[in-house]
Each structure stands twice: as structure tokens, then as C-alpha cells.
Amino acid sequence: MSQQDLSRFDAFTAPAARTRLGLALLLCCLALPPAAARQADSGNPPAASRLSQLAMALGDAPEPLRADFAVIAIAQMAEAHRAEAERARLEAAQLSRERDPTRWAGAVDAYAAELLAIASQVTAQSSLAIRIGAANNVYLIIDGTPVIVNGPLAAQQAAFEQQIIERFCGLYLCDELLAGYQAPLSASRPDKSETQWSFSQHAGPACSTADGLEFQFQDMENLRGYREACARIVAELDTLVRGISRSRSSGIRVDWNSLAIQTLPGSERHEVTLNTAGAVILAPLPGLATTPRLFALLRPWIAARVSGKSYRLVVINANRQLAPLLKLGPDGWD
């Protein structure tokens, strides 16, 4: 048995409780694969794989397509895990009792059986969401149960994902689905030069932009924090306007009353709902997601910007609206 094979069995040996589906899948959803963790440490987000691109393209697809994708992905997971368990049994004679993989193989078989049980319950009427994690890994939420789409071996993840793609794309025209795929937006960097500051005895300090947005603050006690918060919000608004404009240009209807930002568990990106049909864009918008009241106030201005119209909006008491972004300590900013 090679050192690589010993490492493989060490990686998947765990207490029996870990094989229970709910806990195991939840842990998978919250953990980054080693390669993704290294990329995150380097400051570079992992590149979206073709499977994650397909999953994002299916985000607002009809229910039957999403259900078929979920069934195929979970069935492929079960098949891959069973194959790995069988390989473990065949190699058991070469291992010492301390590293006997037969117990592990039995646990993996049980896990595969539970996956197949979930797949058998998926229909077009199931509550099904397809999400992308921080490492661009695909995970499904089926009737409240999270399932991360991972093979048993990280080194073979690309081949595992390709098998899912081939099966699904044998049923549907994936080229047409991917033609409408839009990659997650990158964040606009906060740039204080994009904002102008004015000071008056009556209105206090005010942060304004060239496109009609103004934030008025009541005091100057935390001026540094106000500057940082204003620059961040203006940058995120630029990111959001770019994303909505891109979606509209591809024919997606925007319902401004339905516009909402949702935090995605385990991801640095946020999901922006564009209409009641479920069309979304993905973008890093932590400031706007943290200030929902401010976001609601900004909707008319965002709509005007996307439509190329002039709109002046003054946000009074901006220190309260931006309070979640301000640090209470003496430095004034986190």
C-alpha cells in the first residue's frame, strides 16, 4: 500500500457519528477543501469550475431541470463513494489491523445509501435551492437538508464533476444554459476620491457623489469612520449597479420592489434577488447587506442609475444608517 493510499484512508476514517448524513453534510458545507483553503489564504478566490458555472446558470431554471440536476449529482456522489468503498475492501489485505479499511468502507456504503434515499425523494415539487460556496463548490439544499456536491477524493474532484456534467448535459442543452451564465461580480474597491466632502454649521459633514447621492452626518466625532463607511457603500453601490445593468442587458426583468440582498452561508458573496421569478446575481456586498434600512432607502437611486437617469437622493442621519459599519472604539473604524 502506497503512502498516498494510507493518507486516503486516514482522511476518511472518522467516528461512526460522523457518517450520519445531517452532520456530515453540514460539516462539508462549512469546510473548505484544502486546495480552496490555500487559495483563500493567498487572497485569491478559487476559480469557478464548469460545474459551479452550470449550477449558477440553473439557479433560476425551471423546477424539473433543477430537480434532475440534483438527482444526477447526488446519484453520482453515491456511485463514487460506493466505488471507493469497494476499492478499500479489495486493498484491505494489504493493511494492518490498525488501518483496516473495512469498517470505513461499511460507513461509506451507509452514507451512499442515505444519499440515494435523498435522491429518490427529489421531485419537481421539492423545496430545492442550488447554491455556490466560498470555494466555488456546489451545494444543494433539499427540503432543508444541505448536500455538498463532492466526490470521495479531493484529487479526483475534477473528474467527478465532469461525470455529473456529462450525465446532465446528455439530457439538456448545456451550451444554451451556459450561454446565459454570468460570473459573480468582483467588488469595486473603495475609493475616497469618488466622494466629495463638505462641511456646514447647519447640515454638518456631508459625503456626496457626482451622480446625485449625498450622506449627511450629524456630528464630526467619528469623521474617519464616516469617510471609510461612505467610501465602502459607494463602492458596493457601483458593484450592484454594474451587476443589475448586466442582467437587464441580457433580458432579465428587474422588479424593484422585490430587490433584496441575502447573505449566503459560508460565502463572501451575497445573493441579490432581482424579481419574483427568482433571478439573482452574486456579488460581495457586506456593507449593503448589513444595512437593510439604508438599502431600502437607496432603491429609487439604484433604479435611476441602472436606467441612466439623474436622481438626487439625500440620506439624513447617515451616522445612524451606517452605524453597523462603524466601530465604537477610539479609532472609529474596524
XYZ file of N, CA and C in Angstrom, residues 56-231:
528
model
N -24.797 27.739 -11.230
C -25.272 29.116 -11.171
C -26.242 29.408 -12.309
N -25.993 28.821 -13.481
C -26.917 29.010 -14.606
C -28.268 28.376 -14.313
N -28.288 27.360 -13.453
C -29.533 26.674 -13.113
C -30.250 27.320 -11.930
N -29.671 28.380 -11.381
C -30.235 28.985 -10.184
C -31.682 29.399 -10.321
N -32.064 29.923 -11.495
C -33.457 30.330 -11.706
C -34.082 29.550 -12.851
N -33.557 28.336 -13.113
C -34.107 27.483 -14.173
C -35.415 26.844 -13.703
N -36.222 26.303 -14.619
C -37.463 25.619 -14.217
C -37.182 24.479 -13.242
N -38.172 24.193 -12.406
C -38.008 23.184 -11.364
C -37.570 21.822 -11.883
N -38.118 21.307 -13.006
C -37.686 19.980 -13.472
C -36.192 19.912 -13.787
N -35.629 20.978 -14.361
C -34.197 20.977 -14.662
C -33.382 20.936 -13.383
N -33.768 21.743 -12.412
C -33.012 21.769 -11.156
C -33.146 20.444 -10.414
N -34.331 19.839 -10.467
C -34.530 18.545 -9.809
C -33.679 17.466 -10.466
N -33.631 17.456 -11.794
C -32.804 16.462 -12.486
C -31.327 16.656 -12.160
N -30.897 17.903 -12.092
C -29.501 18.171 -11.743
C -29.187 17.634 -10.347
N -30.087 17.868 -9.407
C -29.862 17.400 -8.035
C -29.808 15.882 -7.978
N -30.738 15.210 -8.655
C -30.769 13.747 -8.635
C -29.492 13.182 -9.248
N -29.084 13.732 -10.390
C -27.875 13.243 -11.053
C -26.648 13.467 -10.182
N -26.537 14.658 -9.588
C -25.369 14.968 -8.763
C -25.291 14.056 -7.546
N -26.413 13.848 -6.862
C -26.406 13.018 -5.652
C -26.175 11.555 -6.006
N -26.796 11.082 -7.095
C -26.581 9.700 -7.517
C -25.111 9.462 -7.880
N -24.493 10.447 -8.526
C -23.075 10.324 -8.871
C -22.212 10.302 -7.610
N -22.595 11.084 -6.615
C -21.888 11.047 -5.337
C -21.965 9.651 -4.721
N -23.174 9.091 -4.709
C -23.353 7.758 -4.123
C -22.532 6.719 -4.879
N -22.543 6.797 -6.191
C -21.793 5.845 -7.004
C -20.291 5.955 -6.747
N -19.801 7.203 -6.669
C -18.370 7.408 -6.451
C -17.945 6.908 -5.076
N -18.762 7.139 -4.056
C -18.414 6.678 -2.720
C -18.470 5.154 -2.624
N -19.446 4.529 -3.274
C -19.511 3.069 -3.258
C -18.295 2.467 -3.959
N -17.881 3.079 -5.063
C -16.708 2.587 -5.778
C -15.460 2.692 -4.908
N -15.350 3.758 -4.148
C -14.194 3.934 -3.275
C -14.231 2.940 -2.120
N -15.427 2.656 -1.612
C -15.547 1.663 -0.546
C -15.154 0.277 -1.061
N -15.554 -0.055 -2.263
C -15.197 -1.350 -2.841
C -13.684 -1.453 -3.048
N -13.089 -0.379 -3.481
C -11.633 -0.360 -3.632
C -10.958 -0.575 -2.292
N -11.505 0.005 -1.253
C -10.930 -0.165 0.081
C -10.975 -1.626 0.511
N -12.069 -2.305 0.228
C -12.178 -3.716 0.609
C -11.173 -4.576 -0.143
N -10.988 -4.265 -1.416
C -10.048 -5.044 -2.213
C -8.610 -4.882 -1.713
N -8.324 -3.726 -1.116
C -6.972 -3.456 -0.646
C -6.800 -3.776 0.837
N -7.868 -4.266 1.477
C -7.825 -4.471 2.930
C -6.736 -5.456 3.339
N -6.466 -6.448 2.502
C -5.488 -7.476 2.865
C -4.084 -6.906 2.987
N -3.843 -5.752 2.398
C -2.506 -5.166 2.407
C -2.274 -4.241 3.600
N -3.291 -4.060 4.420
C -3.186 -3.122 5.533
C -3.149 -3.852 6.865
N -2.531 -3.232 7.853
C -2.534 -3.787 9.196
C -3.905 -3.608 9.817
N -4.139 -4.314 10.916
C -5.446 -4.220 11.565
C -5.736 -2.810 12.052
N -4.648 -2.098 12.453
C -4.853 -0.737 12.929
C -5.397 0.152 11.815
N -5.100 -0.223 10.571
C -5.561 0.588 9.458
C -6.567 -0.178 8.592
N -7.244 -1.129 9.201
C -8.211 -1.931 8.464
C -9.316 -1.037 7.914
N -9.473 -0.948 6.578
C -10.454 -0.024 5.988
C -11.853 -0.602 5.860
N -12.065 -1.870 6.280
C -13.381 -2.470 6.040
C -14.480 -1.768 6.840
N -14.168 -1.337 8.059
C -15.175 -0.607 8.842
C -15.483 0.730 8.176
N -14.423 1.400 7.713
C -14.615 2.661 6.980
C -15.464 2.436 5.731
N -15.179 1.344 5.004
C -15.924 1.056 3.783
C -17.404 0.850 4.080
N -17.698 0.188 5.203
C -19.095 -0.011 5.573
C -19.793 1.303 5.867
N -19.067 2.213 6.533
C -19.644 3.523 6.824
C -19.894 4.309 5.544
N -18.971 4.207 4.591
C -19.143 4.917 3.323
C -20.322 4.346 2.552
N -20.482 3.026 2.570
C -21.645 2.409 1.914
C -22.951 2.915 2.530
N -22.964 3.028 3.850
C -24.167 3.533 4.520
C -24.435 4.979 4.107
N -23.371 5.759 3.999
C -23.505 7.149 3.567
C -24.065 7.211 2.145
N -23.555 6.339 1.263
C -24.037 6.304 -0.114
C -25.513 5.917 -0.171
N -25.905 4.989 0.696
C -27.312 4.580 0.728
C -28.209 5.738 1.154
N -27.745 6.535 2.114
C -28.543 7.681 2.551
C -28.631 8.734 1.447
N -27.538 8.892 0.684
C -27.583 9.805 -0.456
C -28.631 9.356 -1.466
N -28.646 8.074 -1.761
C -29.624 7.556 -2.723
C -31.051 7.727 -2.197
N -31.214 7.607 -0.880
C -32.549 7.812 -0.299
C -33.004 9.250 -0.509
N -32.078 10.202 -0.352
C -32.422 11.603 -0.609
C -32.765 11.803 -2.072
N -31.945 11.243 -2.970
C -32.176 11.406 -4.409
C -33.532 10.853 -4.819
N -33.940 9.759 -4.191
C -35.213 9.134 -4.559
C -36.413 9.977 -4.175
N -36.213 10.925 -3.247
C -37.316 11.768 -2.786
C -37.409 13.092 -3.535
N -36.425 13.384 -4.391
C -36.406 14.666 -5.092
C -37.375 14.637 -6.261
N -38.267 15.609 -6.303
C -39.187 15.789 -7.420
C -39.208 17.259 -7.805
N -39.938 17.566 -8.865
C -40.067 18.962 -9.285
C -40.795 19.795 -8.240
N -41.495 19.130 -7.306
C -42.215 19.855 -6.260
C -41.392 19.998 -4.976
N -40.196 19.441 -4.949
C -39.360 19.532 -3.752
C -38.882 20.961 -3.537
N -38.653 21.298 -2.286
C -38.010 22.577 -1.971
C -36.524 22.418 -2.254
N -36.065 23.042 -3.321
C -34.695 22.812 -3.782
C -34.017 24.131 -4.123
N -32.869 24.359 -3.514
C -32.052 25.530 -3.837
C -30.663 25.061 -4.227
N -30.089 25.709 -5.234
C -28.728 25.409 -5.679
C -27.876 26.618 -5.324
N -26.835 26.398 -4.542
C -26.010 27.491 -4.065
C -24.536 27.224 -4.371
N -23.746 28.304 -4.348
C -22.309 28.225 -4.559
C -21.616 28.737 -3.307
N -20.700 27.944 -2.764
C -19.995 28.320 -1.552
C -18.810 29.221 -1.824
N -18.119 29.575 -0.746
C -16.990 30.491 -0.861
C -15.877 29.925 -1.729
N -15.736 28.598 -1.771
C -14.695 27.955 -2.569
C -15.205 27.577 -3.956
N -16.339 28.176 -4.371
C -16.983 27.852 -5.644
C -17.418 26.400 -5.699
N -17.617 25.780 -4.539
C -18.174 24.438 -4.501
C -19.693 24.523 -4.569
N -20.285 23.512 -5.180
C -21.739 23.479 -5.367
C -22.379 22.762 -4.190
N -23.429 23.344 -3.637
C -24.192 22.603 -2.654
C -25.673 22.809 -2.879
N -26.417 21.792 -2.498
C -27.862 21.752 -2.683
C -28.531 21.819 -1.319
N -29.672 22.477 -1.261
C -30.481 22.467 -0.047
C -31.824 21.856 -0.441
N -32.027 20.617 -0.025
C -33.198 19.836 -0.433
C -34.102 19.635 0.768
N -35.252 20.280 0.733
C -36.196 20.206 1.853
C -35.490 20.477 3.184
N -34.606 21.474 3.162
C -33.913 21.880 4.371
C -32.621 21.142 4.663
N -32.304 20.100 3.902
C -31.081 19.327 4.131
C -29.979 19.787 3.189
N -28.838 20.263 3.714
C -27.741 20.695 2.842
C -26.922 19.509 2.347
N -26.599 19.483 1.085
C -25.789 18.425 0.488
C -24.710 19.080 -0.359
N -23.449 18.935 0.036
C -22.374 19.484 -0.768
C -22.018 18.478 -1.854
N -21.800 18.948 -3.066
C -21.543 18.058 -4.199
C -20.039 17.819 -4.278
N -19.589 16.802 -3.570
C -18.177 16.449 -3.515
C -17.992 14.966 -3.729
N -16.915 14.600 -4.419
C -16.543 13.212 -4.529
C -15.768 12.779 -3.301
N -15.436 11.481 -3.193
C -14.744 10.987 -2.003
C -13.285 11.404 -1.920
N -12.654 11.750 -3.065
C -11.237 12.097 -3.086
C -11.050 13.470 -3.698
N -10.398 14.375 -2.966
C -10.187 15.729 -3.479
C -9.376 15.725 -4.765
N -8.427 14.790 -4.881
C -7.566 14.749 -6.062
C -8.336 14.372 -7.327
N -9.501 13.759 -7.142
C -10.296 13.326 -8.292
C -11.583 14.142 -8.446
N -11.636 15.300 -7.778
C -12.841 16.106 -7.811
C -13.200 16.562 -9.225
N -12.193 16.956 -10.008
C -12.463 17.445 -11.367
C -13.104 16.352 -12.219
N -12.572 15.116 -12.131
C -13.143 14.006 -12.897
C -14.552 13.673 -12.407
N -14.757 13.750 -11.097
C -16.079 13.506 -10.519
C -17.097 14.525 -11.053
N -16.715 15.796 -11.062
C -17.620 16.831 -11.559
C -17.903 16.653 -13.049
N -16.890 16.232 -13.805
C -17.085 16.037 -15.234
C -18.113 14.951 -15.503
N -18.145 13.910 -14.675
C -19.141 12.850 -14.847
C -20.554 13.381 -14.638
N -20.714 14.267 -13.652
C -22.037 14.875 -13.441
C -22.433 15.696 -14.659
N -21.497 16.492 -15.155
C -21.774 17.342 -16.314
C -22.187 16.501 -17.512
N -21.451 15.425 -17.783
C -21.754 14.587 -18.940
C -23.135 13.959 -18.823
N -23.499 13.513 -17.629
C -24.823 12.909 -17.452
C -25.940 13.940 -17.629
N -25.764 15.083 -16.990
C -26.809 16.104 -17.084
C -26.900 16.667 -18.492
N -25.759 16.942 -19.094
C -25.761 17.546 -20.429
C -26.141 16.547 -21.515
N -26.240 15.275 -21.147
C -26.804 14.297 -22.067
C -28.317 14.415 -22.164
N -28.913 15.096 -21.183
C -30.364 15.292 -21.174
C -30.763 16.685 -21.645
N -29.914 17.677 -21.367
C -30.260 19.067 -21.661
C -29.146 19.738 -22.462
N -29.506 20.821 -23.137
C -28.550 21.573 -23.946
C -27.787 22.533 -23.038
N -26.687 22.052 -22.497
C -25.932 22.850 -21.522
C -25.288 24.072 -22.157
N -24.958 23.994 -23.448
C -24.348 25.150 -24.100
C -25.288 26.349 -24.056
N -26.581 26.086 -24.217
C -27.551 27.178 -24.150
C -27.688 27.693 -22.715
N -27.648 26.773 -21.749
C -27.727 27.205 -20.355
C -26.529 28.055 -19.974
N -25.337 27.611 -20.375
C -24.123 28.327 -20.008
C -23.963 29.615 -20.788
N -24.650 29.722 -21.931
C -24.565 30.966 -22.699
C -25.142 32.127 -21.909
N -26.105 31.838 -21.035
C -26.707 32.881 -20.208
C -26.058 33.028 -18.845
N -25.007 32.218 -18.608
C -24.332 32.282 -17.310
C -23.565 33.590 -17.163
N -23.683 34.180 -16.005
C -22.933 35.393 -15.698
C -22.110 35.147 -14.450
N -20.816 35.325 -14.569
C -19.920 35.079 -13.441
C -20.227 36.037 -12.294
N -19.945 35.607 -11.050
C -20.136 36.526 -9.922
C -19.321 37.795 -10.108
N -19.883 38.884 -9.656
C -19.214 40.175 -9.813
C -18.060 40.318 -8.828
N -17.003 40.939 -9.285
C -15.917 41.297 -8.381
C -16.266 42.626 -7.719
N -15.706 42.837 -6.545
C -16.047 44.042 -5.785
C -15.309 45.256 -6.331
N -15.999 46.384 -6.362
C -15.330 47.658 -6.650
C -14.565 48.081 -5.406
N -13.351 48.512 -5.559
C -12.543 48.908 -4.409
C -13.001 50.274 -3.887
N -13.146 50.382 -2.569
C -13.499 51.704 -2.014
C -12.458 52.754 -2.403
N -12.912 53.867 -2.925
C -12.023 54.923 -3.397
C -12.565 56.257 -2.882
N -11.843 56.832 -1.927
C -12.327 58.089 -1.339
C -12.360 59.222 -2.346
N -11.612 59.072 -3.452
C -11.628 60.128 -4.465
C -12.962 60.181 -5.204
N -13.768 59.110 -5.067
C -15.082 59.092 -5.711
C -16.119 59.863 -4.904
N -15.756 60.262 -3.710
C -16.690 61.003 -2.855
C -16.122 62.384 -2.558
N -17.026 63.345 -2.378
C -16.639 64.708 -2.029
C -17.244 65.059 -0.673
N -16.469 65.772 0.131
C -16.938 66.132 1.461
C -17.123 67.632 1.580
N -18.183 67.988 2.261
C -18.455 69.407 2.541
C -18.837 69.529 4.007
N -18.639 70.704 4.562
C -18.909 70.915 5.984
C -19.671 72.223 6.148
N -20.765 72.145 6.901
C -21.531 73.359 7.179
C -22.040 73.296 8.607
N -22.232 74.453 9.189
C -22.707 74.521 10.566
C -24.129 74.013 10.685
N -24.914 74.213 9.624
C -26.321 73.807 9.654
C -26.493 72.309 9.417
N -25.867 71.784 8.351
C -26.091 70.387 7.967
C -25.038 69.434 8.508
N -23.916 69.949 8.972
C -22.853 69.080 9.436
C -22.050 68.526 8.264
N -21.169 67.566 8.489
C -20.389 66.995 7.394
C -21.279 66.192 6.455
N -20.957 66.258 5.181
C -21.756 65.542 4.178
C -20.824 64.909 3.151
N -21.138 63.686 2.791
C -20.393 62.926 1.775
C -21.295 62.826 0.548
N -20.812 63.250 -0.611
C -21.642 63.240 -1.816
C -20.880 62.638 -2.981
N -21.634 62.210 -3.997
C -21.060 61.649 -5.213
C -21.505 62.481 -6.408
N -20.825 62.280 -7.530
C -21.143 63.047 -8.728
C -22.455 62.628 -9.357
N -22.998 61.473 -8.945
C -24.249 61.002 -9.542
C -25.451 61.166 -8.620
N -25.413 62.189 -7.738
C -26.622 62.603 -7.040
C -26.871 62.023 -5.680
N -25.903 61.334 -5.100
C -26.111 60.723 -3.785
C -25.394 61.531 -2.716
N -26.076 61.786 -1.589
C -25.467 62.557 -0.510
C -25.821 61.948 0.841
N -24.800 61.782 1.687
C -24.989 61.292 3.052
C -24.670 62.434 4.005
N -25.639 62.794 4.834
C -25.448 63.868 5.800
C -25.285 63.284 7.205
N -24.215 63.709 7.896
C -23.908 63.222 9.235
C -24.181 64.329 10.255
N -24.546 63.933 11.454
C -24.966 64.899 12.460
C -23.807 65.460 13.267
N -22.659 64.815 13.233
C -21.543 65.281 14.060
C -20.236 64.941 13.366
N -19.141 65.370 13.965
C -17.816 65.116 13.414
C -16.976 64.254 14.359
N -17.629 63.589 15.315
C -16.906 62.813 16.318
C -16.193 61.605 15.728
N -16.722 61.060 14.658
C -16.151 59.834 14.072
C -15.926 60.053 12.579
N -15.277 61.158 12.251
C -15.150 61.540 10.848
C -14.391 60.498 10.030
N -13.356 59.921 10.616
C -12.610 58.902 9.890
C -13.504 57.711 9.548
N -14.295 57.278 10.527
C -15.215 56.171 10.284
C -16.249 56.514 9.235
N -16.761 57.747 9.268
C -17.739 58.171 8.266
C -17.133 58.125 6.864
N -15.892 58.574 6.753
C -15.233 58.563 5.440
C -15.110 57.135 4.904
N -14.670 56.231 5.762
C -14.498 54.840 5.339
C -15.838 54.201 4.984
N -16.850 54.446 5.810
C -18.165 53.849 5.568
C -18.781 54.377 4.287
N -18.658 55.661 4.057
C -19.218 56.252 2.847
C -18.521 55.697 1.608
N -17.181 55.588 1.656
C -16.438 55.057 0.512
C -16.824 53.612 0.235
